[in-house]
PDB file of C-alpha atoms in Angstrom:
ATOM      1  CA  GLY A   1      -8.962 -12.808  -7.307  1.00 58.00           C
ATOM      2  CA  GLU A   2      -5.343 -12.284  -6.468  1.00 65.00           C
ATOM      3  CA  ASP A   3      -4.124 -13.286  -3.058  1.00 78.00           C
ATOM      4  CA  VAL A   4      -0.961 -12.321  -1.211  1.00 82.00           C
ATOM      5  CA  GLU A   5      -0.081 -13.982   2.075  1.00 85.00           C
ATOM      6  CA  GLN A   6       2.448 -13.271   4.790  1.00 87.00           C
ATOM      7  CA  SER A   7       3.075 -14.492   8.289  1.00 85.00           C
ATOM      8  CA  LEU A   8       1.781 -11.956  10.778  1.00 84.00           C
ATOM      9  CA  PHE A   9       4.655 -11.661  13.215  1.00 90.00           C
ATOM     10  CA  LEU A  10       8.427 -12.019  13.397  1.00 96.00           C
ATOM     11  CA  SER A  11      10.710 -11.382  16.329  1.00 97.00           C
ATOM     12  CA  VAL A  12      14.500 -11.130  16.008  1.00 98.00           C
ATOM     13  CA  ARG A  13      17.405  -9.956  18.110  1.00 97.00           C
ATOM     14  CA  GLU A  14      19.239  -6.798  17.223  1.00 97.00           C
ATOM     15  CA  GLY A  15      22.135  -7.576  14.929  1.00 97.00           C
ATOM     16  CA  ASP A  16      20.606 -10.778  13.560  1.00 97.00           C
ATOM     17  CA  SER A  17      19.160 -11.127  10.077  1.00 98.00           C
ATOM     18  CA  SER A  18      15.412 -10.966   9.523  1.00 98.00           C
ATOM     19  CA  VAL A  19      13.670 -12.860   6.758  1.00 98.00           C
ATOM     20  CA  ILE A  20      10.099 -11.952   5.907  1.00 97.00           C
ATOM     21  CA  ASN A  21       8.284 -14.251   3.507  1.00 96.00           C
ATOM     22  CA  CYS A  22       5.419 -13.684   1.135  1.00 95.00           C
ATOM     23  CA  THR A  23       3.473 -15.866  -1.289  1.00 94.00           C
ATOM     24  CA  TYR A  24       1.261 -14.651  -4.090  1.00 89.00           C
ATOM     25  CA  THR A  25      -1.088 -16.169  -6.617  1.00 86.00           C
ATOM     26  CA  ASP A  26      -1.210 -13.770  -9.550  1.00 78.00           C
ATOM     27  CA  SER A  27       0.797 -15.191 -12.432  1.00 74.00           C
ATOM     28  CA  SER A  28       0.657 -11.913 -14.346  1.00 76.00           C
ATOM     29  CA  SER A  29       2.647  -9.977 -11.773  1.00 76.00           C
ATOM     30  CA  THR A  30       5.067  -7.495 -13.225  1.00 79.00           C
ATOM     31  CA  TYR A  31       6.545  -5.999 -10.092  1.00 83.00           C
ATOM     32  CA  LEU A  32       6.670  -7.109  -6.491  1.00 89.00           C
ATOM     33  CA  TYR A  33       7.234  -4.552  -3.793  1.00 89.00           C
ATOM     34  CA  TRP A  34       8.213  -4.398  -0.180  1.00 92.00           C
ATOM     35  CA  TYR A  35       6.837  -1.561   1.922  1.00 88.00           C
ATOM     36  CA  LYS A  36       7.530  -0.530   5.491  1.00 88.00           C
ATOM     37  CA  GLN A  37       4.914   1.026   7.712  1.00 82.00           C
ATOM     38  CA  GLU A  38       5.880   2.546  11.021  1.00 80.00           C
ATOM     39  CA  PRO A  39       3.143   3.179  13.605  1.00 74.00           C
ATOM     40  CA  GLY A  40       0.758   5.904  12.504  1.00 60.00           C
ATOM     41  CA  ALA A  41       2.681   6.545   9.309  1.00 62.00           C
ATOM     42  CA  GLY A  42       2.078   5.884   5.647  1.00 61.00           C
ATOM     43  CA  LEU A  43       3.735   3.313   3.477  1.00 72.00           C
ATOM     44  CA  GLN A  44       7.384   3.699   2.697  1.00 76.00           C
ATOM     45  CA  LEU A  45       8.591   1.914  -0.391  1.00 79.00           C
ATOM     46  CA  LEU A  46      11.667  -0.095   0.572  1.00 88.00           C
ATOM     47  CA  THR A  47      12.513  -1.963  -2.558  1.00 89.00           C
ATOM     48  CA  TYR A  48      11.020  -3.775  -5.499  1.00 87.00           C
ATOM     49  CA  ILE A  49      11.878  -6.536  -7.898  1.00 91.00           C
ATOM     50  CA  PHE A  50      10.855  -7.138 -11.469  1.00 88.00           C
ATOM     51  CA  SER A  51       9.127 -10.439 -12.012  1.00 86.00           C
ATOM     52  CA  ASN A  52      11.889 -11.636 -14.357  1.00 88.00           C
ATOM     53  CA  MET A  53      14.585 -11.238 -11.679  1.00 90.00           C
ATOM     54  CA  ASP A  54      15.646 -13.779  -9.069  1.00 93.00           C
ATOM     55  CA  MET A  55      17.407 -11.535  -6.624  1.00 96.00           C
ATOM     56  CA  LYS A  56      18.002  -7.911  -5.852  1.00 94.00           C
ATOM     57  CA  GLN A  57      20.305  -6.475  -3.229  1.00 95.00           C
ATOM     58  CA  ASP A  58      20.133  -2.963  -1.887  1.00 91.00           C
ATOM     59  CA  GLN A  59      22.442  -2.243   1.042  1.00 94.00           C
ATOM     60  CA  ARG A  60      21.059  -4.259   3.986  1.00 97.00           C
ATOM     61  CA  LEU A  61      18.080  -5.490   2.013  1.00 97.00           C
ATOM     62  CA  THR A  62      18.036  -8.600  -0.164  1.00 97.00           C
ATOM     63  CA  VAL A  63      14.947  -9.615  -2.096  1.00 97.00           C
ATOM     64  CA  LEU A  64      14.633 -13.147  -3.407  1.00 97.00           C
ATOM     65  CA  LEU A  65      11.979 -14.178  -5.892  1.00 95.00           C
ATOM     66  CA  ASN A  66      11.031 -17.726  -6.782  1.00 94.00           C
ATOM     67  CA  LYS A  67       8.631 -17.213  -9.612  1.00 91.00           C
ATOM     68  CA  LYS A  68       7.893 -20.898 -10.054  1.00 91.00           C
ATOM     69  CA  ASP A  69       6.682 -21.173  -6.461  1.00 93.00           C
ATOM     70  CA  LYS A  70       5.362 -17.586  -6.383  1.00 92.00           C
ATOM     71  CA  HIS A  71       7.412 -16.928  -3.275  1.00 95.00           C
ATOM     72  CA  LEU A  72       9.034 -13.640  -2.341  1.00 95.00           C
ATOM     73  CA  SER A  73      11.274 -12.900   0.617  1.00 97.00           C
ATOM     74  CA  LEU A  74      12.878  -9.854   2.154  1.00 98.00           C
ATOM     75  CA  ARG A  75      16.070 -10.303   4.128  1.00 98.00           C
ATOM     76  CA  ILE A  76      17.258  -7.505   6.378  1.00 98.00           C
ATOM     77  CA  ALA A  77      20.864  -7.904   7.436  1.00 98.00           C
ATOM     78  CA  ASP A  78      22.089  -6.619  10.802  1.00 98.00           C
ATOM     79  CA  THR A  79      18.569  -5.800  11.956  1.00 98.00           C
ATOM     80  CA  GLN A  80      18.319  -2.651  14.060  1.00 97.00           C
ATOM     81  CA  THR A  81      15.656  -1.443  16.485  1.00 95.00           C
ATOM     82  CA  GLY A  82      14.705   1.172  13.911  1.00 94.00           C
ATOM     83  CA  ASP A  83      13.666  -1.639  11.607  1.00 96.00           C
ATOM     84  CA  SER A  84      10.748  -2.467  13.908  1.00 96.00           C
ATOM     85  CA  ALA A  85       7.648  -1.904  11.787  1.00 93.00           C
ATOM     86  CA  ILE A  86       5.064  -3.707   9.707  1.00 88.00           C
ATOM     87  CA  TYR A  87       6.325  -4.922   6.353  1.00 92.00           C
ATOM     88  CA  PHE A  88       3.956  -5.404   3.464  1.00 88.00           C
ATOM     89  CA  CYS A  89       4.681  -7.247   0.287  1.00 91.00           C
ATOM     90  CA  ALA A  90       2.639  -6.188  -2.679  1.00 87.00           C
ATOM     91  CA  ASP A  91       1.991  -7.740  -6.027  1.00 83.00           C
ATOM     92  CA  ALA A  92       1.532  -5.340  -8.916  1.00 75.00           C
ATOM     93  CA  GLY A  93      -0.486  -6.639 -11.790  1.00 67.00           C
ATOM     94  CA  TYR A  94      -1.408  -4.371 -14.654  1.00 62.00           C
ATOM     95  CA  GLN A  95      -4.508  -2.879 -13.129  1.00 60.00           C
ATOM     96  CA  LYS A  96      -3.882  -2.726  -9.415  1.00 66.00           C
ATOM     97  CA  VAL A  97      -1.689  -3.593  -6.511  1.00 71.00           C
ATOM     98  CA  THR A  98      -2.632  -6.341  -4.064  1.00 76.00           C
ATOM     99  CA  PHE A  99      -1.113  -6.139  -0.633  1.00 77.00           C
ATOM    100  CA  GLY A 100      -0.237  -8.903   1.765  1.00 80.00           C
ATOM    101  CA  THR A 101      -1.521  -8.887   5.297  1.00 75.00           C
ATOM    102  CA  GLY A 102       1.680  -7.384   6.630  1.00 84.00           C
ATOM    103  CA  THR A 103       4.334  -8.868   8.912  1.00 90.00           C
ATOM    104  CA  LYS A 104       5.050  -7.115  12.168  1.00 91.00           C
ATOM    105  CA  LEU A 105       8.764  -7.180  12.826  1.00 96.00           C
ATOM    106  CA  GLN A 106       9.808  -6.841  16.445  1.00 96.00           C
ATOM    107  CA  VAL A 107      13.482  -6.213  17.095  1.00 97.00           C
ATOM    108  CA  ILE A 108      14.668  -7.120  20.564  1.00 96.00           C
ATOM    109  CA  PRO A 109      17.606  -5.024  21.823  1.00 93.00           C
TER     110      PRO A 109
ATOM    111  CA  GLY B   1      10.375  10.105  -8.928  1.00 63.00           C
ATOM    112  CA  ALA B   2       6.652  10.602  -9.149  1.00 70.00           C
ATOM    113  CA  VAL B   3       5.020  12.129  -6.102  1.00 81.00           C
ATOM    114  CA  VAL B   4       1.515  11.719  -4.757  1.00 86.00           C
ATOM    115  CA  SER B   5       0.331  14.108  -2.104  1.00 90.00           C
ATOM    116  CA  GLN B   6      -2.538  13.192   0.172  1.00 92.00           C
ATOM    117  CA  HIS B   7      -4.358  15.649   2.381  1.00 95.00           C
ATOM    118  CA  PRO B   8      -5.202  15.847   5.198  1.00 94.00           C
ATOM    119  CA  SER B   9      -2.868  13.472   7.000  1.00 89.00           C
ATOM    120  CA  ARG B  10      -5.134  13.341  10.019  1.00 92.00           C
ATOM    121  CA  VAL B  11      -8.745  14.348  10.518  1.00 96.00           C
ATOM    122  CA  ILE B  12     -11.185  14.037  13.372  1.00 97.00           C
ATOM    123  CA  CYS B  13     -14.849  14.554  12.613  1.00 96.00           C
ATOM    124  CA  LYS B  14     -18.161  14.190  14.352  1.00 97.00           C
ATOM    125  CA  SER B  15     -20.458  11.317  13.608  1.00 97.00           C
ATOM    126  CA  GLY B  16     -22.881  12.189  10.827  1.00 97.00           C
ATOM    127  CA  THR B  17     -20.646  14.690   9.076  1.00 97.00           C
ATOM    128  CA  SER B  18     -18.785  14.232   5.799  1.00 97.00           C
ATOM    129  CA  VAL B  19     -15.057  14.276   5.252  1.00 98.00           C
ATOM    130  CA  LYS B  20     -13.190  14.834   2.016  1.00 98.00           C
ATOM    131  CA  ILE B  21      -9.734  13.412   1.398  1.00 98.00           C
ATOM    132  CA  GLU B  22      -7.663  14.670  -1.509  1.00 97.00           C
ATOM    133  CA  CYS B  23      -5.088  12.790  -3.519  1.00 96.00           C
ATOM    134  CA  ARG B  24      -2.923  14.755  -5.933  1.00 95.00           C
ATOM    135  CA  SER B  25      -0.266  13.658  -8.354  1.00 91.00           C
ATOM    136  CA  LEU B  26       2.219  16.499  -8.148  1.00 91.00           C
ATOM    137  CA  ASP B  27       4.529  15.960 -11.084  1.00 87.00           C
ATOM    138  CA  PHE B  28       2.698  13.620 -13.387  1.00 87.00           C
ATOM    139  CA  GLN B  29      -0.750  13.011 -14.752  1.00 88.00           C
ATOM    140  CA  ALA B  30      -2.703  10.077 -13.437  1.00 87.00           C
ATOM    141  CA  THR B  31      -5.667   8.803 -15.380  1.00 85.00           C
ATOM    142  CA  THR B  32      -6.180   6.165 -12.738  1.00 87.00           C
ATOM    143  CA  MET B  33      -5.899   6.425  -8.985  1.00 91.00           C
ATOM    144  CA  PHE B  34      -6.609   3.850  -6.327  1.00 89.00           C
ATOM    145  CA  TRP B  35      -8.103   4.208  -2.890  1.00 93.00           C
ATOM    146  CA  TYR B  36      -7.201   1.795  -0.116  1.00 90.00           C
ATOM    147  CA  ARG B  37      -8.348   1.363   3.429  1.00 90.00           C
ATOM    148  CA  GLN B  38      -6.460  -0.314   6.218  1.00 81.00           C
ATOM    149  CA  PHE B  39      -8.398  -2.218   8.822  1.00 74.00           C
ATOM    150  CA  PRO B  40      -6.849  -2.901  12.217  1.00 69.00           C
ATOM    151  CA  LYS B  41      -4.513  -5.882  12.088  1.00 60.00           C
ATOM    152  CA  LYS B  42      -5.364  -6.446   8.466  1.00 62.00           C
ATOM    153  CA  SER B  43      -3.876  -5.586   5.166  1.00 64.00           C
ATOM    154  CA  LEU B  44      -4.651  -2.649   2.994  1.00 72.00           C
ATOM    155  CA  MET B  45      -7.833  -3.326   1.102  1.00 80.00           C
ATOM    156  CA  LEU B  46      -8.560  -1.820  -2.267  1.00 83.00           C
ATOM    157  CA  MET B  47     -11.781   0.169  -2.049  1.00 91.00           C
ATOM    158  CA  ALA B  48     -12.115   1.573  -5.523  1.00 91.00           C
ATOM    159  CA  THR B  49     -10.351   2.550  -8.683  1.00 90.00           C
ATOM    160  CA  SER B  50     -10.806   6.168  -9.637  1.00 90.00           C
ATOM    161  CA  ASN B  51     -10.891   6.941 -13.349  1.00 87.00           C
ATOM    162  CA  GLU B  52     -10.437  10.448 -14.681  1.00 87.00           C
ATOM    163  CA  GLY B  53     -13.577  11.719 -16.315  1.00 86.00           C
ATOM    164  CA  SER B  54     -15.678   8.667 -15.559  1.00 88.00           C
ATOM    165  CA  LYS B  55     -17.256   6.799 -12.697  1.00 91.00           C
ATOM    166  CA  ALA B  56     -15.126   5.012 -10.165  1.00 93.00           C
ATOM    167  CA  THR B  57     -15.015   1.246 -10.064  1.00 92.00           C
ATOM    168  CA  TYR B  58     -15.808  -0.024  -6.589  1.00 93.00           C
ATOM    169  CA  GLU B  59     -14.680  -3.284  -5.091  1.00 88.00           C
ATOM    170  CA  GLN B  60     -17.252  -5.717  -3.841  1.00 87.00           C
ATOM    171  CA  GLY B  61     -18.652  -4.758  -0.478  1.00 90.00           C
ATOM    172  CA  VAL B  62     -17.727  -1.070  -0.691  1.00 93.00           C
ATOM    173  CA  GLU B  63     -20.725   1.249  -0.495  1.00 94.00           C
ATOM    174  CA  LYS B  64     -20.711   3.630  -3.424  1.00 95.00           C
ATOM    175  CA  ASP B  65     -23.037   6.120  -1.796  1.00 95.00           C
ATOM    176  CA  LYS B  66     -20.986   6.256   1.351  1.00 96.00           C
ATOM    177  CA  PHE B  67     -17.559   6.574  -0.214  1.00 97.00           C
ATOM    178  CA  LEU B  68     -17.918   9.086  -3.012  1.00 96.00           C
ATOM    179  CA  ILE B  69     -15.028   9.289  -5.403  1.00 95.00           C
ATOM    180  CA  ASN B  70     -14.470  12.089  -7.861  1.00 92.00           C
ATOM    181  CA  HIS B  71     -11.598  12.220 -10.332  1.00 91.00           C
ATOM    182  CA  ALA B  72     -12.263  15.472 -12.089  1.00 84.00           C
ATOM    183  CA  SER B  73      -8.778  16.140 -13.393  1.00 90.00           C
ATOM    184  CA  LEU B  74      -5.644  14.244 -14.306  1.00 91.00           C
ATOM    185  CA  THR B  75      -3.967  15.273 -11.074  1.00 93.00           C
ATOM    186  CA  LEU B  76      -6.701  15.116  -8.455  1.00 95.00           C
ATOM    187  CA  SER B  77      -8.938  12.434  -7.028  1.00 95.00           C
ATOM    188  CA  THR B  78     -11.078  12.941  -3.958  1.00 96.00           C
ATOM    189  CA  LEU B  79     -12.670  10.480  -1.581  1.00 97.00           C
ATOM    190  CA  THR B  80     -15.589  11.774   0.447  1.00 97.00           C
ATOM    191  CA  VAL B  81     -16.772   9.737   3.391  1.00 98.00           C
ATOM    192  CA  THR B  82     -20.388  10.753   3.764  1.00 97.00           C
ATOM    193  CA  SER B  83     -22.355  10.613   7.001  1.00 97.00           C
ATOM    194  CA  ALA B  84     -19.327   9.233   8.770  1.00 97.00           C
ATOM    195  CA  HIS B  85     -19.713   6.829  11.655  1.00 96.00           C
ATOM    196  CA  PRO B  86     -17.157   5.555  14.154  1.00 96.00           C
ATOM    197  CA  GLU B  87     -16.766   2.324  12.190  1.00 94.00           C
ATOM    198  CA  ASP B  88     -15.454   4.400   9.289  1.00 96.00           C
ATOM    199  CA  SER B  89     -12.466   5.354  11.403  1.00 95.00           C
ATOM    200  CA  SER B  90      -9.486   3.997   9.568  1.00 92.00           C
ATOM    201  CA  PHE B  91      -6.347   4.749   7.610  1.00 88.00           C
ATOM    202  CA  TYR B  92      -7.044   5.653   3.982  1.00 92.00           C
ATOM    203  CA  ILE B  93      -4.303   5.648   1.359  1.00 90.00           C
ATOM    204  CA  CYS B  94      -4.400   6.657  -2.266  1.00 91.00           C
ATOM    205  CA  SER B  95      -2.151   5.497  -5.028  1.00 86.00           C
ATOM    206  CA  ALA B  96      -1.530   6.380  -8.620  1.00 84.00           C
ATOM    207  CA  ARG B  97       0.285   4.811 -11.494  1.00 74.00           C
ATOM    208  CA  ALA B  98       3.075   7.035 -12.705  1.00 68.00           C
ATOM    209  CA  PRO B  99       4.456   6.994 -16.221  1.00 69.00           C
ATOM    210  CA  SER B 100       6.340   3.775 -16.884  1.00 62.00           C
ATOM    211  CA  ASP B 101       9.746   5.401 -16.836  1.00 61.00           C
ATOM    212  CA  ARG B 102       9.355   6.844 -13.357  1.00 57.00           C
ATOM    213  CA  ASN B 103       9.140   5.656  -9.824  1.00 50.00           C
ATOM    214  CA  LEU B 104      10.071   2.063  -9.712  1.00 47.00           C
ATOM    215  CA  GLY B 105       7.488   0.447 -11.855  1.00 47.00           C
ATOM    216  CA  GLY B 106       4.801   2.990 -11.740  1.00 55.00           C
ATOM    217  CA  TYR B 107       2.858   2.832  -8.510  1.00 66.00           C
ATOM    218  CA  THR B 108       3.301   5.602  -6.015  1.00 74.00           C
ATOM    219  CA  PHE B 109       1.419   6.100  -2.786  1.00 77.00           C
ATOM    220  CA  GLY B 110       0.175   9.014  -0.760  1.00 82.00           C
ATOM    221  CA  SER B 111       1.219   9.244   2.858  1.00 79.00           C
ATOM    222  CA  GLY B 112      -2.244   8.287   4.040  1.00 85.00           C
ATOM    223  CA  THR B 113      -5.043   9.905   6.009  1.00 90.00           C
ATOM    224  CA  ARG B 114      -5.941   8.830   9.507  1.00 89.00           C
ATOM    225  CA  LEU B 115      -9.677   9.384   9.931  1.00 94.00           C
ATOM    226  CA  THR B 116     -11.181   9.306  13.394  1.00 95.00           C
ATOM    227  CA  VAL B 117     -14.938   9.650  13.751  1.00 97.00           C
ATOM    228  CA  VAL B 118     -16.133  10.570  17.223  1.00 97.00           C
TER     229      VAL B 118
END
């Protein structure tokens, strides 16, 4: 079946950039998503990218997609303490969405 | 965008009782809905795919008799955790695929239900 992998933990200093990486295996992906989950809360959709795009920028967020290597990244510029959360990448095939394990982002003041 | 409402957001129940979680698509019709469960320190795992008017499709390892899914209308799917035990305590999230011209590629998620079995 499909597999989506992420590193489990990332720590950055406030004001620095954060880069969260994700790899996936499904070659039929149509959309790839990034979600944010704060403690005790549901998923918040941050951004997405179509599988035929290489890059998408949305304010402080930049998504890069290397379709050949099946590698997705989320860059958060000027990381703030409010960005501390778990970030999930998700791979949307036609029938269902497969989530990565989640990366816990810790922002150090 | 398309909105999915999940209720309740939190529930505490006694061991041995059943709990029903509702997932509603508020402004679109969803022939298919998905139920996920989040295990501690792990990713969201797909439990089952709920199909309107037919039986749900369960993922391997998910007990059909324990996690009853009903998708009786195009806007409502329910997940009932029967004879709940403490190990069923978890975060459950539903999702639906919106029409292709709405909500960023189609998938929209409920806000989740935190189930605690005591």
